[in-house]
PDB file of C-alpha atoms in Angstrom:
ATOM      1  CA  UNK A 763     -55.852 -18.756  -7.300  1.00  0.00           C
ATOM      2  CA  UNK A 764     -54.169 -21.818  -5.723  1.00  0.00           C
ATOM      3  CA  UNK A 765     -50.436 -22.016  -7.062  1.00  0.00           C
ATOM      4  CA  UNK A 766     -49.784 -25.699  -5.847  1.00  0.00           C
ATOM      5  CA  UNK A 767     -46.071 -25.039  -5.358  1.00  0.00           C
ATOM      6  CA  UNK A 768     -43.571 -27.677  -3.499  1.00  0.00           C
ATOM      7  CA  UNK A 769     -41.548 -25.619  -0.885  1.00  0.00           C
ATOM      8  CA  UNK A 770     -39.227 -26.952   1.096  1.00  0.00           C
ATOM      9  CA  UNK A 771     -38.375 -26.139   4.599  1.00  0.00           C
ATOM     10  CA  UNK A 772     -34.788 -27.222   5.578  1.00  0.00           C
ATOM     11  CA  UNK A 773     -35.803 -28.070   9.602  1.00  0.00           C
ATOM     12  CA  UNK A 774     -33.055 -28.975  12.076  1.00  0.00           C
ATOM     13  CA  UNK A 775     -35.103 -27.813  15.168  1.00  0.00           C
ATOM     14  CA  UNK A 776     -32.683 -24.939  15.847  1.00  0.00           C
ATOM     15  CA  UNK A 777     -33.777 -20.959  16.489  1.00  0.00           C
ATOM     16  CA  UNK A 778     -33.171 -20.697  13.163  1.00  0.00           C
ATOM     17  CA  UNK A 779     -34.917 -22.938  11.325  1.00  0.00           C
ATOM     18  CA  UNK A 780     -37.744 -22.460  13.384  1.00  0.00           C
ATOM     19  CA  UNK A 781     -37.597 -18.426  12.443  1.00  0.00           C
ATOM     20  CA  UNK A 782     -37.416 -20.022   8.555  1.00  0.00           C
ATOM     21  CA  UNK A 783     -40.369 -21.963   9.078  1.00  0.00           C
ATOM     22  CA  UNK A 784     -42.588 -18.752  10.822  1.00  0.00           C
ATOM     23  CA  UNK A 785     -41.043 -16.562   7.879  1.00  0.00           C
ATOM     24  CA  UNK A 786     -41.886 -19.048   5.004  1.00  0.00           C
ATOM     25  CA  UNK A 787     -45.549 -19.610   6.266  1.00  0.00           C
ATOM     26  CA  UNK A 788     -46.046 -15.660   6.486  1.00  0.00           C
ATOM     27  CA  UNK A 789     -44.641 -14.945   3.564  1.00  0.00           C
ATOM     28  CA  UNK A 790     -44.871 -17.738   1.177  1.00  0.00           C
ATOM     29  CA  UNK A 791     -47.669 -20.060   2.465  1.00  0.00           C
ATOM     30  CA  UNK A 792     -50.446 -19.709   0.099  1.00  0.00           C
ATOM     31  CA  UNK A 793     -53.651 -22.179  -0.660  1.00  0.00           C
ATOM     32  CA  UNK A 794     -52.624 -25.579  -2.501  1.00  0.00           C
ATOM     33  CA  UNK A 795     -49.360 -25.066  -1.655  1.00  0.00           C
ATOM     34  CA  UNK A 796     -47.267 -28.337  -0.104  1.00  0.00           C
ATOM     35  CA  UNK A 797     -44.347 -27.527   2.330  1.00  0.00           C
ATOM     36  CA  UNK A 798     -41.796 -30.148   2.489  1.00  0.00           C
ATOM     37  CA  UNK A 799     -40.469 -30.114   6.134  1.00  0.00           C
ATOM     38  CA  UNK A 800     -36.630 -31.815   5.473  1.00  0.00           C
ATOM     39  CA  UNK A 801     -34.457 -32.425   8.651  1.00  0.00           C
ATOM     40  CA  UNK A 802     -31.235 -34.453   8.319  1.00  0.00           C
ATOM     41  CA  UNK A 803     -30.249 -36.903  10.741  1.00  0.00           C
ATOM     42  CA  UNK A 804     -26.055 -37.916  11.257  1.00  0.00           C
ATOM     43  CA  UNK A 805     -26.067 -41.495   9.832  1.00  0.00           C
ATOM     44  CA  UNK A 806     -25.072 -42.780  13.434  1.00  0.00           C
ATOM     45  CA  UNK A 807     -27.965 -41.849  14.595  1.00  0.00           C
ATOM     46  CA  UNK A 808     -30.294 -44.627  12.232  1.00  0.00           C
ATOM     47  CA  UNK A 809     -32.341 -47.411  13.951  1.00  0.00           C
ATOM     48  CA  UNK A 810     -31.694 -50.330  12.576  1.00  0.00           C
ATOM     49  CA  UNK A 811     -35.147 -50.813  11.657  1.00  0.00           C
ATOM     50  CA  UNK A 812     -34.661 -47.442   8.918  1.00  0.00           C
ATOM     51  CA  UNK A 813     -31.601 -48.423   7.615  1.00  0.00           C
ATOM     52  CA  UNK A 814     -33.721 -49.353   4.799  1.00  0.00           C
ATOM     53  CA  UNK A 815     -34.189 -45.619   4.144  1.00  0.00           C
ATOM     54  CA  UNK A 816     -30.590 -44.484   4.302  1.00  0.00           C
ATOM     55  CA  UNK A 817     -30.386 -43.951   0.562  1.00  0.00           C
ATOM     56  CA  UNK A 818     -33.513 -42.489  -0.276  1.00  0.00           C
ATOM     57  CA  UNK A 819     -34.655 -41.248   3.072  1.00  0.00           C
ATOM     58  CA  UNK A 820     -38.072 -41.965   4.849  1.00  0.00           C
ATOM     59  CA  UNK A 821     -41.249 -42.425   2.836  1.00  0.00           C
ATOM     60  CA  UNK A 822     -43.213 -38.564   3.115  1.00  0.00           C
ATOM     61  CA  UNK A 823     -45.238 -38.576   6.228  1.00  0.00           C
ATOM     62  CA  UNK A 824     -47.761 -36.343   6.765  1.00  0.00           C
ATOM     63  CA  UNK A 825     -48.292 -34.150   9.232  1.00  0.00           C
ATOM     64  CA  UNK A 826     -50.997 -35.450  11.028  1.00  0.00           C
ATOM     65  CA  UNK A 827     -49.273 -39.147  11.448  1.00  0.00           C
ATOM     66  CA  UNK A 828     -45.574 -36.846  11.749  1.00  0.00           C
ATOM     67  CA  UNK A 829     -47.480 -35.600  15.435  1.00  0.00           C
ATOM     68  CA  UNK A 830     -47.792 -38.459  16.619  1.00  0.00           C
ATOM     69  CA  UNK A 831     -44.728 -39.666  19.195  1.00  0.00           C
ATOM     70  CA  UNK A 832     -44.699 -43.090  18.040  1.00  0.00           C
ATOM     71  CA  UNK A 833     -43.847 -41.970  14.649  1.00  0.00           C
ATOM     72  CA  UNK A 834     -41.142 -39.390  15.873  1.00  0.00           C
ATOM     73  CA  UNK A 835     -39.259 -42.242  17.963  1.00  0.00           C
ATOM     74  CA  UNK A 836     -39.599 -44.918  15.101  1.00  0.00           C
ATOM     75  CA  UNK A 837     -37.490 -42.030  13.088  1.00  0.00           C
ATOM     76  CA  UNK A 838     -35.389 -41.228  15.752  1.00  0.00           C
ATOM     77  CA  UNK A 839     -37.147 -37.483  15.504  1.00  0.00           C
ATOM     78  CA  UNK A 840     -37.183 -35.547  18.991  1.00  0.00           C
ATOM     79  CA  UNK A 841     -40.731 -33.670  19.844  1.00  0.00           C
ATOM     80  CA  UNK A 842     -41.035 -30.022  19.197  1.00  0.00           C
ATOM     81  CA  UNK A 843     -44.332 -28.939  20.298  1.00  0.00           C
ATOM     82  CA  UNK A 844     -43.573 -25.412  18.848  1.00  0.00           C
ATOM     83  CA  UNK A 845     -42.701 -26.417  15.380  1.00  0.00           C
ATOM     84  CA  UNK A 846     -45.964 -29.173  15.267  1.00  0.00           C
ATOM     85  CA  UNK A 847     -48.601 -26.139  16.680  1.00  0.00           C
ATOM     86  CA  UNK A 848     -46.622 -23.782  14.063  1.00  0.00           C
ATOM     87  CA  UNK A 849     -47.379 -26.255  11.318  1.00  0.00           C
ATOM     88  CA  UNK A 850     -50.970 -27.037  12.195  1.00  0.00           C
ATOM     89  CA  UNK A 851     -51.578 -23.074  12.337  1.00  0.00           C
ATOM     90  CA  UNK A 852     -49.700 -22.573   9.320  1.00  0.00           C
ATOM     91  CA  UNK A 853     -51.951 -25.765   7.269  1.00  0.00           C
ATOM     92  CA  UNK A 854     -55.438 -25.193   8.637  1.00  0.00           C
ATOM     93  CA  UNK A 855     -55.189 -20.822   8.247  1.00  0.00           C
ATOM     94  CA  UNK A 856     -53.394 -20.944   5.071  1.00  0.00           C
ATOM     95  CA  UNK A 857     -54.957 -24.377   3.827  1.00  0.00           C
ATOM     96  CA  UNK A 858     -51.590 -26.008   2.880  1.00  0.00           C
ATOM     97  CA  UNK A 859     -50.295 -29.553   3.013  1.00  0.00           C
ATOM     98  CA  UNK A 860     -47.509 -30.374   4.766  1.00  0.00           C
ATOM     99  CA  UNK A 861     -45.126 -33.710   4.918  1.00  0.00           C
ATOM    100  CA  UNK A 862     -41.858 -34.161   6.463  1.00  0.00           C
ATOM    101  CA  UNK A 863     -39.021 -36.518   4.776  1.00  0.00           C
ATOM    102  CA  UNK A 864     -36.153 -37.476   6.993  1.00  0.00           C
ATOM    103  CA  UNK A 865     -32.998 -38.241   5.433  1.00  0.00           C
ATOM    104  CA  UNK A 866     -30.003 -39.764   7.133  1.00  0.00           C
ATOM    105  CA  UNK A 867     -26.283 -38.405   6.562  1.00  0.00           C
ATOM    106  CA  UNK A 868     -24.547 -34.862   5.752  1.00  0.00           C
ATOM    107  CA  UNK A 869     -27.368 -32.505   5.876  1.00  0.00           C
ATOM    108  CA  UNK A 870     -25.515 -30.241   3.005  1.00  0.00           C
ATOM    109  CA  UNK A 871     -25.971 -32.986   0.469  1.00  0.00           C
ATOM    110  CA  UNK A 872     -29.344 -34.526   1.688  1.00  0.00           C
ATOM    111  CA  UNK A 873     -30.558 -30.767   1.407  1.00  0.00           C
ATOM    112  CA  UNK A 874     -30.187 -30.678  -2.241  1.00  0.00           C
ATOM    113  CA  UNK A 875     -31.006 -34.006  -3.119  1.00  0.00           C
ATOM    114  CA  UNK A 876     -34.504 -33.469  -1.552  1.00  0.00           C
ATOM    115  CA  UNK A 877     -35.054 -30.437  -3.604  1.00  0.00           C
ATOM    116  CA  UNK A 878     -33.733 -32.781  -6.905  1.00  0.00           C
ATOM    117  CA  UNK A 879     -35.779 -35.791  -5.709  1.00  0.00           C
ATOM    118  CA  UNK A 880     -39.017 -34.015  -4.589  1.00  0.00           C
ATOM    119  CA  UNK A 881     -38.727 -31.587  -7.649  1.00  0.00           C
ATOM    120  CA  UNK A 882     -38.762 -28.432  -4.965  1.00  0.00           C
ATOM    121  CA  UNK A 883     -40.019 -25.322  -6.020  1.00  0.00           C
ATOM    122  CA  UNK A 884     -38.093 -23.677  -3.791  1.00  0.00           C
ATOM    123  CA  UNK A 885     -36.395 -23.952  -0.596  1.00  0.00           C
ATOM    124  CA  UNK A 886     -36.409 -21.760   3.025  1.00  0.00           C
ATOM    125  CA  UNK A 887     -33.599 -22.572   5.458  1.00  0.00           C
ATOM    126  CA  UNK A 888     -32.351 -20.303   8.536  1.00  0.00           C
ATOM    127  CA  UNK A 889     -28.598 -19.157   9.087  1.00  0.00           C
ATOM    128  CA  UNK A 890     -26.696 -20.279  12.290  1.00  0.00           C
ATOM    129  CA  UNK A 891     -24.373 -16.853  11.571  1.00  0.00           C
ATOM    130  CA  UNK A 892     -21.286 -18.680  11.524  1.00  0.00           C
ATOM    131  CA  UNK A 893     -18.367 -16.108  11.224  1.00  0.00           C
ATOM    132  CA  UNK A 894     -16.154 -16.129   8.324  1.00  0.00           C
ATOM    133  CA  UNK A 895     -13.479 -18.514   9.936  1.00  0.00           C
ATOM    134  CA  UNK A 896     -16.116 -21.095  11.304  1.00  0.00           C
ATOM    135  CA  UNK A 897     -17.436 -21.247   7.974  1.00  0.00           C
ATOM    136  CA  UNK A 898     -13.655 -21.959   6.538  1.00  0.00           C
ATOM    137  CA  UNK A 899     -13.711 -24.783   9.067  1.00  0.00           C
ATOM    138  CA  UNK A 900     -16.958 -26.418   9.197  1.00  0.00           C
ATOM    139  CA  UNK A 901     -18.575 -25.162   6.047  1.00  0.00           C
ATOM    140  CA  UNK A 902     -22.098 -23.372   5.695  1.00  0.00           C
ATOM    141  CA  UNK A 903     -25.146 -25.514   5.268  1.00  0.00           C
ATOM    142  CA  UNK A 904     -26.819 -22.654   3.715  1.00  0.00           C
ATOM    143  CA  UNK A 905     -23.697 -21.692   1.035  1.00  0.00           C
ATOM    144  CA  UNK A 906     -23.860 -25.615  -0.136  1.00  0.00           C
ATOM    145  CA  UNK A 907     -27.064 -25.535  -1.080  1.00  0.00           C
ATOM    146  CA  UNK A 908     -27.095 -22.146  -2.473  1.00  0.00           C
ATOM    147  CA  UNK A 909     -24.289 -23.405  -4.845  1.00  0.00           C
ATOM    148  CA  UNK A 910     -25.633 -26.696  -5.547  1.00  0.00           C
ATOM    149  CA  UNK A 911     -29.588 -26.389  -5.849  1.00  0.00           C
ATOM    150  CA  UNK A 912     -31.763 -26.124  -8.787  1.00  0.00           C
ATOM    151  CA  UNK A 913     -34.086 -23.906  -7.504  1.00  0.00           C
ATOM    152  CA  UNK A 914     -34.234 -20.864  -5.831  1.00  0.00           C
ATOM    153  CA  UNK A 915     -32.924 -20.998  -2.131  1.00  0.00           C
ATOM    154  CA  UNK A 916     -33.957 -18.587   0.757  1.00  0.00           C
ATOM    155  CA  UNK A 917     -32.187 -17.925   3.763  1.00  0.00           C
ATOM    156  CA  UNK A 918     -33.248 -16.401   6.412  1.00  0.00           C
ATOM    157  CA  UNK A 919     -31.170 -14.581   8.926  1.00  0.00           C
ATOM    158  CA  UNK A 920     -32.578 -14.415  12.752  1.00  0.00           C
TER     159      UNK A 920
END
């Protein structure tokens, strides 16, 4: 029985989030279900030509125009041929959508207002294991959006 849930998968291209992604389609993938695929880029990065999506971040794309190089370049978006085979397995076997939304800025705050915004069911995100001290210092992507997220938030740990 399809369950049509939103998920969101916080994707920075790191070991981690990569390990979030292969957990979250083995463990919570199931038919109908849409997976949000949310990677924050540092504001200096924008092209001028998306600084018309600064606020709200890019329109969703889907995944078969998000494979595409053009479309990676126009949103400043380097090519993982991992995460892109991962994501067509993960669609076609468990018949699930999946669209990416870039946002621009502190990935902490973009995190959660993608889950507000796109009304996220829940969210999967790896965790870089920052000690204790280096997350005093540069604060825990994972921790912010535990604390600041309407929904239920899943980390996994590599």
């Amino acid at each position: 029985m399809p369950k049509d849930r939103k998920i969101g998968i916080a994707m920075d291209f790191s070991e981690s989030s990569k390990n979030a992604l292969r957990w979250a389609i083995d463990n919570l993938a199931d038919k109908g279900d849409t997976f949000y695929i949310i990677h924050a880029l540092p504001t200096s990065e924008v092209d001028p030509r998306n600084s018309l999506w600064l606020k709200s971040g890019s329109p969703l794309i889907p995944l078969v125009e998000f494979r595409e190089p053009e479309t990676m370049e126009k949103y400043g978006v380097k090519i993982d041929i991992p995460v892109l085979d991962m994501l067509d397995t993960g669609s076609r076997q468990k018949e699930i959508h999946v669209v990416t939304k870039i946002y621009w800025g502190d990935a902490r705050e973009k995190l959660v207002i993608a889950v507000k915004t796109l009304k996220l069911d829940s969210i999967v995100m790896g965790s870089r294991g920052l000690s204790a001290l280096q997350r005093i210092i540069m604060g825990s992507v994972s921790s912010f959006v535990i604390q600041h997220a309407p929904c239920p938030v899943t980390v996994v740990k590599d």
